[in-house]
C-alpha cells in the first residue's frame, strides 16, 4: 500500500485515452501472417491491460514556472559559496537545463525514474542532485562506468558545487549534517568479487544508475546482484538513466523499468510477457505480428508512409512508434528527442577481389564444427568467431609451448583439457543459481576451494561442493597454453593496406582482432592503435594526414576522431549500437568534410549476415527510442545497397 502510494502520489492522469483504439486492421494482418512471420501475434494479458490503464501525462504541460523556481531555490548553494567556473573557463550556470528540471521533479513525484536521456543533455547534474530532490533520501548510491568517475569527482563536483547544493560524498572530507550521503560506485567495482555484497553493506534508499545499459544483461553477475538486491529490498527507489537503454531488444531494460516504476512500468512485469512483446518489437527476420499490442497505437499520430516499405514493415514501424510514445507519456519516464548531424553519410561495400578457394573450404568446415587444424568446437560462438577470422585469412588456436626447453606431456594436456571441460560444465550449471559470494566464476572457484580444503573451512562465507573440482583443482596449474594466430592468406591484409594508402584520402581501418590490426598496419606502414591508456592518449593527437589502423573495441566509442572522414570496417560488427558509435567518431559535430564515407567487407555469408543484423538492430533503436540511427539514414552506394535498412 505504501509502495503504491509512493509510486503515484497525486499524479492525476492529465489526458486519459480510451483503451481501445482505432479499428485496427487485424484481419488484414492475420490474413497475411505467412508473409510476416511464423510467430503468434501478441495476445491479451493482465500485464498489457495494466499498461493500457496507466495514466497518460504530457510532460511539457505537467510543471510550470513556479515549480521550476521552487525546485531551483531549494537546490541552490548558499550565497557566498566559492565557485571554480573561472579556472575551468566556464560561464557560471544560472539555472538548470529544462530536461534536468523535469527529470528531478518527475523523479520526486514518482519516487523513481526511467530516463532515456541522450549524451550531452546534462545527466551528470541530475545524478548529483537526485539525492536532494528525492523526498526523504538519506543514503544514495550512484553507479557509473569507471571512465566517467574521474571527470565526476575531480571536475564536475567542484564545478557544480559552486552553484548547487550537493550531497555529502561518502568518504569525502566534509560532512554537513542533514544532507544525504552519496556513494559513488563504478560498475567495474560492482562486478568484481568484492562487489558481491556492496549494496547490502551500504543499504541505500535511492540507487541512481547512469549509463544504465551497463545493467542490460540479466545473466551477468553484475545485473544479477543488482536485481537480487532490489528484489530483497523493495522499498529502494531506483532511477535509471541512459542515452541507449535498448540496443537489441526491449528485454534490455524491462527489468530496470520494473524496479524504477514498479506497477507503473510501461513494460510488462512478467517475464513471459516481456518475451512476447519482444517477439513483435525486436529486430529479427522472424517477427511476431503485433496483435493486441496495436492497442497502444494513438490514432491522432498517423505514420507517414515510407518509400519501398511493405505492409508488414509498416505495421512494425507503427507498433514501435506507438510503443515509444506510450512509454514516454508514462509518469516517471523523461526522454529527450535527438537531432541528427547535418553532413551526409555514404556506406558502400568494398570488394577485396577473389576469395581464395582454400579459405572458403575452411570456413565451411569451421561452420560444421571443426577448426582447420582439426580441433573440435564446443559451442556456436567459437564456430562463428573462427569463420569471421577465416574471412580475414587467419584463425586462432591454442598452443602448449615447451617450458624451459622441455615439451609439455601430451597425455597430461589431454587429461587437463577434459577435466577443464568437465569443471566448466558444472560451473555453468551452478552459475544459473547465483547468490552473494557465488555469482561469478572466480567466486565459485573460491567457494569450491573452501568446500574441499582441509582442515575444513569454518568461516562465514558460503562453500560449493563441486564434484569436478578436486580433479581439476589438482591439475589446472600444471599445463600452460597460449593463443596464436595461424595465417592462411594475406588477401585481406593486402587489400586493407591498399585502402589505407589511397593517395590524399587517409582514413581509419577498424578491426576486431589485434593480430590482424598489427599485420595490416605493418603492410601499410601506418600506426596501429590497440588497447591501453597510451594508445587512447595518442590516437586523439593524430593529424588526419595519414591513415591509421584501430581496434574497434578500444577506440570505437567516446573519442573525437573528426580529423578523419573515411573508414573501412574489416570485421563488420553485428551490433547496431557498435556501428552507431564507431561511425559517430567521425560523423559528428566538428567534422569539416561534407560527406563521411564508410566501406565494409561483405565477401562471405557471415559478413553479410552480420551487417544485416546490425541494420535490423539500428532500425529497432530508431523506431523504439526515437533516436535517428546512422545505419538507417545513410546513403547506400553501389553494392552495399541490397543490405541497406531501407530496402529490407
Ligand atoms: Zn560559477
Coordinates of C-alpha atoms in Angstrom, one line a residue, residues 102-584:
X102 CA 11.8 17.9 -15.5
X103 CA 13.8 14.8 -14.5
X104 CA 14.3 16.0 -10.9
X105 CA 10.6 16.9 -10.5
X106 CA 9.3 13.8 -12.1
X107 CA 11.6 11.5 -10.0
X108 CA 10.5 13.3 -6.8
X109 CA 6.8 12.9 -7.8
X110 CA 7.0 9.3 -9.0
X111 CA 9.5 8.0 -6.4
X112 CA 11.7 6.6 -9.2
X113 CA 12.5 7.2 -12.8
X114 CA 13.3 5.8 -16.2
X115 CA 15.2 8.5 -18.2
X116 CA 16.2 7.7 -21.8
X117 CA 18.2 11.0 -22.0
X118 CA 20.9 11.4 -24.7
X119 CA 24.6 12.2 -24.4
X120 CA 25.3 15.9 -23.7
X121 CA 21.9 16.7 -22.1
X122 CA 23.3 17.2 -18.5
X123 CA 22.7 13.8 -16.9
X124 CA 25.7 14.3 -14.5
X125 CA 24.0 17.2 -12.6
X126 CA 20.8 15.1 -12.5
X127 CA 22.9 12.3 -10.8
X128 CA 24.3 14.7 -8.2
X129 CA 21.0 16.5 -7.4
X130 CA 18.7 13.5 -7.3
X131 CA 19.5 12.6 -3.6
X132 CA 18.5 16.1 -2.6
X133 CA 15.4 16.3 -4.8
X134 CA 14.1 12.8 -3.8
X135 CA 11.9 13.2 -0.7
X136 CA 13.4 11.7 2.5
X137 CA 16.6 10.4 0.8
X138 CA 19.4 9.7 3.4
X139 CA 21.7 7.3 1.6
X140 CA 22.1 7.1 -2.1
X141 CA 24.3 5.1 -4.5
X142 CA 25.4 6.3 -7.9
X143 CA 26.5 3.6 -10.2
X144 CA 28.5 4.7 -13.2
X145 CA 31.2 3.5 -15.6
X146 CA 34.8 3.8 -14.3
X147 CA 35.8 6.0 -17.2
X148 CA 33.4 8.7 -16.0
X149 CA 34.4 8.7 -12.4
X150 CA 37.5 11.0 -12.6
X151 CA 35.6 13.6 -14.5
X152 CA 32.7 13.4 -12.0
X153 CA 34.8 13.6 -8.8
X154 CA 37.7 15.8 -9.9
X155 CA 36.0 18.3 -12.2
X156 CA 32.2 18.2 -12.1
X157 CA 31.8 18.0 -8.3
X158 CA 33.8 21.3 -7.9
X159 CA 32.1 23.0 -10.8
X160 CA 28.5 22.2 -9.8
X161 CA 29.3 22.5 -6.1
X162 CA 29.9 26.2 -6.6
X163 CA 26.3 26.7 -7.5
X164 CA 24.2 23.8 -6.3
X165 CA 23.8 22.1 -3.0
X166 CA 25.4 18.7 -3.4
X167 CA 25.0 15.6 -1.2
X168 CA 27.8 14.5 1.2
X169 CA 30.3 12.4 -0.7
X170 CA 30.8 9.1 1.1
X171 CA 34.5 9.0 2.2
X172 CA 34.8 12.7 1.5
X173 CA 36.5 15.3 3.7
X174 CA 33.4 17.3 4.6
X175 CA 30.2 16.2 6.2
X176 CA 27.2 18.5 6.6
X177 CA 24.5 17.1 8.9
X178 CA 21.0 16.9 7.4
X179 CA 22.2 16.3 3.8
X180 CA 22.0 12.8 2.2
X181 CA 25.2 10.7 1.7
X182 CA 26.1 9.7 -1.9
X183 CA 28.3 6.6 -2.5
X184 CA 29.8 6.7 -6.0
X185 CA 30.4 3.1 -7.2
X186 CA 31.7 2.1 -10.6
X187 CA 30.1 -0.8 -12.5
X188 CA 33.5 -2.3 -12.8
X189 CA 33.9 -2.4 -9.0
X190 CA 30.4 -3.6 -8.6
X191 CA 31.3 -6.5 -11.0
X192 CA 34.3 -7.6 -9.0
X193 CA 34.4 -10.3 -6.3
X194 CA 34.3 -7.7 -3.6
X195 CA 31.3 -6.2 -5.2
X196 CA 29.1 -9.1 -4.4
X197 CA 27.6 -7.6 -1.2
X198 CA 28.3 -3.9 -1.7
X199 CA 24.7 -2.8 -1.8
X200 CA 23.8 -4.9 1.3
X201 CA 26.6 -3.1 3.2
X202 CA 25.6 0.4 2.0
X203 CA 21.8 -0.1 2.2
X204 CA 20.8 2.8 0.0
X205 CA 17.2 4.2 -0.1
X206 CA 17.9 5.5 -3.6
X207 CA 20.0 4.0 -6.4
X208 CA 20.9 6.1 -9.4
X209 CA 22.2 4.3 -12.5
X210 CA 24.0 6.4 -15.0
X211 CA 24.6 4.7 -18.4
X212 CA 22.1 2.2 -17.1
X213 CA 22.6 0.0 -20.2
X214 CA 25.5 -1.4 -18.3
X215 CA 22.9 -3.4 -16.5
X216 CA 21.1 -4.8 -19.5
X217 CA 22.3 -8.3 -19.3
X218 CA 20.2 -10.1 -16.7
X219 CA 22.5 -13.1 -17.0
X220 CA 25.7 -11.2 -15.9
X221 CA 26.9 -11.4 -12.3
X222 CA 26.6 -7.6 -12.1
X223 CA 23.0 -7.3 -13.1
X224 CA 22.1 -10.4 -11.1
X225 CA 23.5 -8.8 -8.0
X226 CA 21.7 -5.6 -8.7
X227 CA 18.3 -7.2 -9.3
X228 CA 18.6 -9.6 -6.3
X229 CA 19.2 -6.6 -4.0
X230 CA 16.2 -4.7 -5.4
X231 CA 14.1 -7.9 -5.1
X232 CA 15.0 -8.3 -1.4
X233 CA 14.7 -4.5 -0.6
X234 CA 11.6 -3.5 -2.4
X235 CA 11.5 -0.1 -0.7
X236 CA 14.6 1.0 -2.5
X237 CA 13.9 3.7 -5.1
X238 CA 15.6 3.4 -8.5
X239 CA 16.4 6.0 -11.2
X240 CA 17.9 4.6 -14.4
X241 CA 19.4 7.0 -17.0
X242 CA 20.9 6.1 -20.4
X243 CA 21.1 7.5 -23.9
X244 CA 20.8 4.0 -25.2
X245 CA 18.5 2.0 -23.0
X246 CA 17.9 -0.7 -25.6
X247 CA 20.3 -1.7 -28.3
X248 CA 19.0 -5.1 -29.4
X249 CA 15.8 -5.8 -27.6
X250 CA 13.2 -4.3 -25.2
X251 CA 14.4 -7.0 -22.8
X252 CA 17.5 -4.8 -22.3
X253 CA 15.6 -2.6 -19.8
X254 CA 12.2 -4.2 -18.9
X255 CA 13.8 -5.2 -15.6
X256 CA 15.1 -1.7 -15.0
X257 CA 11.7 -0.2 -15.8
X258 CA 10.1 -2.7 -13.4
X259 CA 12.2 -1.7 -10.4
X260 CA 12.2 2.0 -11.3
X261 CA 8.5 2.4 -11.7
X262 CA 7.1 -0.9 -10.2
X263 CA 3.4 -1.2 -11.1
X264 CA 3.7 1.9 -13.1
X265 CA 6.2 0.4 -15.6
X266 CA 5.2 0.8 -19.3
X267 CA 6.8 -2.6 -20.0
X268 CA 5.4 -5.9 -18.8
X269 CA 6.4 -7.2 -15.4
X270 CA 6.0 -10.9 -16.2
X271 CA 9.0 -12.4 -17.9
X272 CA 7.0 -14.4 -20.5
X273 CA 5.0 -11.3 -21.5
X274 CA 8.2 -9.3 -21.9
X275 CA 9.3 -12.2 -24.3
X276 CA 6.0 -11.9 -26.1
X277 CA 6.3 -8.2 -26.7
X278 CA 9.9 -8.5 -27.6
X279 CA 9.0 -11.0 -30.4
X280 CA 6.9 -8.3 -32.0
X281 CA 9.1 -5.2 -31.3
X282 CA 12.6 -6.6 -31.5
X283 CA 14.7 -6.9 -34.7
X284 CA 14.9 -10.3 -36.4
X285 CA 13.8 -11.9 -39.6
X286 CA 11.1 -13.9 -37.8
X287 CA 8.9 -11.3 -36.2
X288 CA 5.6 -12.0 -34.5
X289 CA 2.6 -9.8 -35.6
X290 CA 1.8 -7.0 -33.1
X291 CA -1.7 -8.4 -32.4
X292 CA -3.1 -6.9 -29.2
X293 CA -0.1 -4.6 -28.9
X294 CA -1.7 -2.4 -31.5
X295 CA -3.9 -1.2 -28.7
X296 CA -1.0 1.2 -27.9
X297 CA -1.5 3.0 -31.2
X298 CA -2.7 6.5 -30.9
X299 CA -4.9 7.3 -33.9
X300 CA -4.0 11.0 -33.6
X301 CA -0.4 10.2 -34.6
X302 CA -0.7 8.7 -38.1
X303 CA 2.6 7.4 -39.6
X304 CA 3.8 8.9 -42.8
X305 CA 4.4 6.2 -45.4
X306 CA 8.0 5.3 -46.4
X307 CA 9.0 4.7 -49.9
X308 CA 9.5 1.0 -50.8
X309 CA 8.0 -0.2 -47.5
X310 CA 5.7 -3.2 -47.5
X311 CA 2.7 -3.8 -45.3
X312 CA 4.4 -5.9 -42.7
X313 CA 7.3 -3.4 -42.3
X314 CA 4.8 -0.6 -41.9
X315 CA 2.9 -2.4 -39.2
X316 CA 6.1 -3.0 -37.4
X317 CA 7.2 0.6 -37.6
X318 CA 3.7 1.6 -36.5
X319 CA 3.7 -0.6 -33.4
X320 CA 7.2 0.5 -32.5
X321 CA 6.3 4.2 -32.8
X322 CA 3.2 3.6 -30.7
X323 CA 5.2 1.8 -28.1
X324 CA 7.8 4.6 -27.8
X325 CA 5.0 7.3 -27.5
X326 CA 3.2 5.2 -24.9
X327 CA 6.4 4.7 -22.9
X328 CA 7.4 8.3 -23.0
X329 CA 3.9 9.5 -21.8
X330 CA 4.1 7.3 -18.7
X331 CA 4.6 9.1 -15.4
X332 CA 8.3 8.7 -14.3
X333 CA 9.6 8.5 -17.9
X334 CA 11.6 11.5 -19.1
X335 CA 13.0 11.3 -22.6
X336 CA 14.9 13.6 -25.0
X337 CA 14.5 13.8 -28.7
X338 CA 17.8 13.7 -30.5
X339 CA 18.6 15.7 -33.6
X340 CA 20.7 14.3 -36.4
X341 CA 24.1 15.7 -37.5
X342 CA 24.0 17.7 -40.8
X343 CA 26.7 16.2 -43.0
X344 CA 25.9 13.3 -45.3
X345 CA 27.0 9.7 -44.8
X346 CA 27.7 7.1 -47.5
X347 CA 28.1 3.4 -46.9
X348 CA 29.4 1.0 -49.6
X349 CA 30.8 -2.5 -49.9
X350 CA 34.4 -2.9 -50.7
X351 CA 35.3 -5.8 -53.0
X352 CA 38.6 -7.3 -51.9
X353 CA 38.9 -9.4 -55.1
X354 CA 38.5 -13.2 -55.4
X355 CA 38.4 -15.0 -52.1
X356 CA 41.0 -17.9 -52.1
X357 CA 39.2 -21.3 -52.5
X358 CA 41.1 -22.8 -49.7
X359 CA 39.6 -20.2 -47.2
X360 CA 36.1 -20.8 -48.4
X361 CA 36.6 -24.5 -47.8
X362 CA 38.0 -23.9 -44.3
X363 CA 35.0 -21.6 -43.5
X364 CA 32.6 -24.4 -44.4
X365 CA 34.5 -26.8 -42.2
X366 CA 34.5 -24.3 -39.3
X367 CA 30.8 -23.8 -39.5
X368 CA 30.4 -27.6 -39.5
X369 CA 32.2 -27.6 -36.1
X370 CA 35.9 -28.1 -36.9
X371 CA 38.9 -25.8 -36.9
X372 CA 41.3 -26.0 -39.9
X373 CA 43.8 -27.9 -37.6
X374 CA 41.2 -30.5 -36.6
X375 CA 40.2 -29.1 -33.2
X376 CA 36.5 -29.6 -32.4
X377 CA 34.5 -26.6 -31.3
X378 CA 32.3 -26.9 -28.2
X379 CA 29.9 -24.1 -28.9
X380 CA 28.3 -22.0 -31.6
X381 CA 30.2 -18.8 -30.7
X382 CA 33.6 -20.5 -31.4
X383 CA 32.4 -21.5 -34.8
X384 CA 31.2 -18.0 -35.7
X385 CA 34.4 -16.4 -34.4
X386 CA 36.5 -18.8 -36.4
X387 CA 34.5 -18.2 -39.6
X388 CA 35.0 -14.4 -39.0
X389 CA 38.7 -14.9 -38.6
X390 CA 39.0 -17.1 -41.7
X391 CA 37.2 -14.4 -43.7
X392 CA 40.2 -12.2 -42.9
X393 CA 42.7 -15.0 -43.7
X394 CA 43.7 -16.5 -40.3
X395 CA 42.5 -18.5 -37.3
X396 CA 43.3 -18.8 -33.6
X397 CA 44.5 -22.0 -32.0
X398 CA 45.8 -23.0 -28.6
X399 CA 49.4 -24.0 -28.4
X400 CA 51.2 -25.6 -25.5
X401 CA 54.8 -24.2 -25.5
X402 CA 57.8 -26.0 -24.2
X403 CA 58.6 -24.9 -20.6
X404 CA 62.4 -24.2 -20.2
X405 CA 63.2 -26.3 -23.1
X406 CA 61.0 -29.3 -22.0
X407 CA 57.9 -30.1 -24.1
X408 CA 54.7 -30.5 -22.1
X409 CA 53.5 -34.0 -21.7
X410 CA 50.8 -34.7 -24.4
X411 CA 48.9 -37.1 -22.2
X412 CA 48.8 -34.6 -19.4
X413 CA 47.5 -32.0 -21.8
X414 CA 44.6 -34.3 -22.9
X415 CA 43.7 -35.0 -19.2
X416 CA 43.9 -31.3 -18.4
X417 CA 41.7 -30.4 -21.3
X418 CA 38.9 -32.9 -20.5
X419 CA 38.9 -32.1 -16.7
X420 CA 38.7 -28.4 -17.6
X421 CA 35.7 -29.0 -19.8
X422 CA 34.0 -31.1 -17.1
X423 CA 34.6 -28.4 -14.4
X424 CA 33.4 -25.6 -16.8
X425 CA 30.2 -27.6 -17.4
X426 CA 29.5 -27.8 -13.7
X427 CA 30.4 -24.2 -13.2
X428 CA 28.0 -23.1 -16.0
X429 CA 25.2 -25.0 -14.3
X430 CA 25.9 -23.6 -10.9
X431 CA 26.0 -20.0 -12.3
X432 CA 22.3 -20.4 -13.1
X433 CA 21.6 -20.1 -9.4
X434 CA 23.6 -17.0 -8.4
X435 CA 23.8 -15.7 -4.8
X436 CA 26.1 -13.3 -2.9
X437 CA 29.7 -14.7 -3.0
X438 CA 28.5 -17.3 -5.5
X439 CA 27.8 -15.2 -8.6
X440 CA 30.9 -15.3 -10.8
X441 CA 33.3 -17.9 -12.0
X442 CA 36.1 -16.5 -9.8
X443 CA 33.9 -16.5 -6.6
X444 CA 32.7 -20.0 -7.3
X445 CA 36.3 -21.3 -7.6
X446 CA 37.0 -19.8 -4.2
X447 CA 33.8 -21.4 -2.8
X448 CA 34.9 -24.7 -4.2
X449 CA 38.3 -24.4 -2.6
X450 CA 36.7 -23.6 0.7
X451 CA 34.4 -26.6 0.4
X452 CA 37.3 -29.0 -0.2
X453 CA 40.0 -27.6 1.9
X454 CA 41.5 -29.3 4.9
X455 CA 41.2 -28.5 7.8
X456 CA 37.6 -27.7 6.9
X457 CA 36.6 -24.1 6.4
X458 CA 34.7 -22.7 9.3
X459 CA 34.2 -19.0 8.2
X460 CA 31.0 -17.2 7.3
X461 CA 31.3 -17.4 3.5
X462 CA 29.3 -20.0 1.5
X463 CA 31.0 -23.1 0.1
X464 CA 30.4 -25.0 -3.1
X465 CA 30.9 -28.8 -3.2
X466 CA 31.7 -29.0 -6.9
X467 CA 32.2 -32.7 -7.8
X468 CA 34.6 -32.0 -10.6
X469 CA 36.8 -29.6 -8.5
X470 CA 39.2 -32.0 -6.8
X471 CA 40.2 -33.5 -10.2
X472 CA 40.5 -30.1 -11.9
X473 CA 42.0 -28.2 -8.9
X474 CA 44.8 -30.8 -8.7
X475 CA 45.8 -30.4 -12.4
X476 CA 44.7 -26.9 -13.5
X477 CA 48.0 -25.1 -13.0
X478 CA 50.1 -27.9 -14.5
X479 CA 49.6 -27.1 -18.2
X480 CA 50.5 -23.8 -19.8
X481 CA 48.8 -22.7 -23.1
X482 CA 49.0 -19.6 -25.3
X483 CA 46.7 -18.5 -28.2
X484 CA 48.4 -18.0 -31.5
X485 CA 47.2 -16.8 -34.9
X486 CA 47.8 -19.1 -37.9
X487 CA 47.9 -17.2 -41.2
X488 CA 46.4 -18.9 -44.3
X489 CA 46.2 -15.9 -46.7
X490 CA 47.1 -12.2 -46.8
X491 CA 44.5 -11.2 -49.4
X492 CA 42.5 -9.0 -46.9
X493 CA 45.7 -7.7 -45.3
X494 CA 46.9 -6.5 -48.7
X495 CA 43.6 -5.1 -49.7
X496 CA 43.1 -3.2 -46.5
X497 CA 46.6 -1.8 -46.7
X498 CA 45.9 -0.7 -50.3
X499 CA 42.8 1.1 -49.0
X500 CA 44.8 2.8 -46.3
X501 CA 47.4 4.0 -48.8
X502 CA 45.0 5.6 -51.3
X503 CA 46.6 8.9 -52.2
X504 CA 45.2 12.0 -50.5
X505 CA 42.5 10.0 -48.7
X506 CA 43.6 8.9 -45.3
X507 CA 41.1 7.1 -43.1
X508 CA 40.6 4.7 -40.2
X509 CA 40.8 0.9 -40.7
X510 CA 38.6 -0.6 -38.0
X511 CA 39.2 -4.2 -36.9
X512 CA 38.3 -6.7 -34.2
X513 CA 41.4 -8.8 -33.9
X514 CA 44.8 -7.2 -32.7
X515 CA 47.0 -9.6 -34.8
X516 CA 45.1 -8.6 -37.9
X517 CA 45.4 -4.9 -37.0
X518 CA 49.2 -5.2 -36.5
X519 CA 49.6 -7.0 -39.8
X520 CA 47.6 -4.5 -41.8
X521 CA 49.4 -1.6 -40.1
X522 CA 52.8 -3.2 -40.9
X523 CA 51.8 -3.9 -44.6
X524 CA 50.7 -0.3 -45.0
X525 CA 53.4 1.3 -42.9
X526 CA 50.9 3.2 -40.7
X527 CA 50.3 3.2 -36.9
X528 CA 48.2 0.6 -35.1
X529 CA 46.2 1.6 -32.1
X530 CA 45.2 -1.3 -29.9
X531 CA 44.1 -1.3 -26.3
X532 CA 45.6 0.5 -23.3
X533 CA 45.8 4.1 -21.9
X534 CA 48.8 5.1 -24.1
X535 CA 47.0 4.3 -27.3
X536 CA 43.9 6.2 -26.1
X537 CA 46.0 9.2 -25.3
X538 CA 47.9 9.3 -28.7
X539 CA 45.2 8.3 -31.2
X540 CA 43.4 11.6 -30.4
X541 CA 46.5 13.5 -31.4
X542 CA 46.6 12.1 -34.9
X543 CA 46.5 14.9 -37.5
X544 CA 44.4 13.0 -40.1
X545 CA 47.1 13.3 -42.7
X546 CA 47.9 9.6 -42.7
X547 CA 45.7 6.5 -42.3
X548 CA 45.6 4.6 -39.1
X549 CA 44.5 1.1 -38.0
X550 CA 42.5 1.0 -34.8
X551 CA 40.8 -1.6 -32.6
X552 CA 37.0 -1.2 -32.7
X553 CA 36.7 -2.3 -29.1
X554 CA 39.4 0.1 -27.8
X555 CA 38.6 3.2 -29.8
X556 CA 35.1 2.7 -31.3
X557 CA 33.4 4.8 -28.5
X558 CA 33.9 8.0 -26.7
X559 CA 36.7 9.6 -28.8
X560 CA 36.6 12.5 -31.2
X561 CA 38.3 11.4 -34.4
X562 CA 36.8 14.1 -36.8
X563 CA 40.3 14.6 -38.4
X564 CA 39.2 11.6 -40.5
X565 CA 36.2 11.3 -42.7
X566 CA 36.7 7.8 -44.2
X567 CA 36.6 4.4 -42.6
X568 CA 36.9 0.8 -43.5
X569 CA 35.3 -2.0 -41.4
X570 CA 37.4 -5.1 -41.9
X571 CA 35.3 -7.2 -39.5
X572 CA 31.8 -5.6 -39.7
X573 CA 30.1 -6.0 -36.2
X574 CA 26.6 -7.5 -36.0
X575 CA 25.7 -4.9 -33.3
X576 CA 23.8 -1.8 -34.5
X577 CA 24.9 0.3 -31.5
X578 CA 28.6 -0.5 -32.2
X579 CA 28.2 0.9 -35.7
X580 CA 26.4 4.0 -34.5
X581 CA 29.2 4.6 -32.0
X582 CA 32.1 3.9 -34.4
X583 CA 30.7 5.9 -37.3
X584 CA 30.0 8.6 -34.7

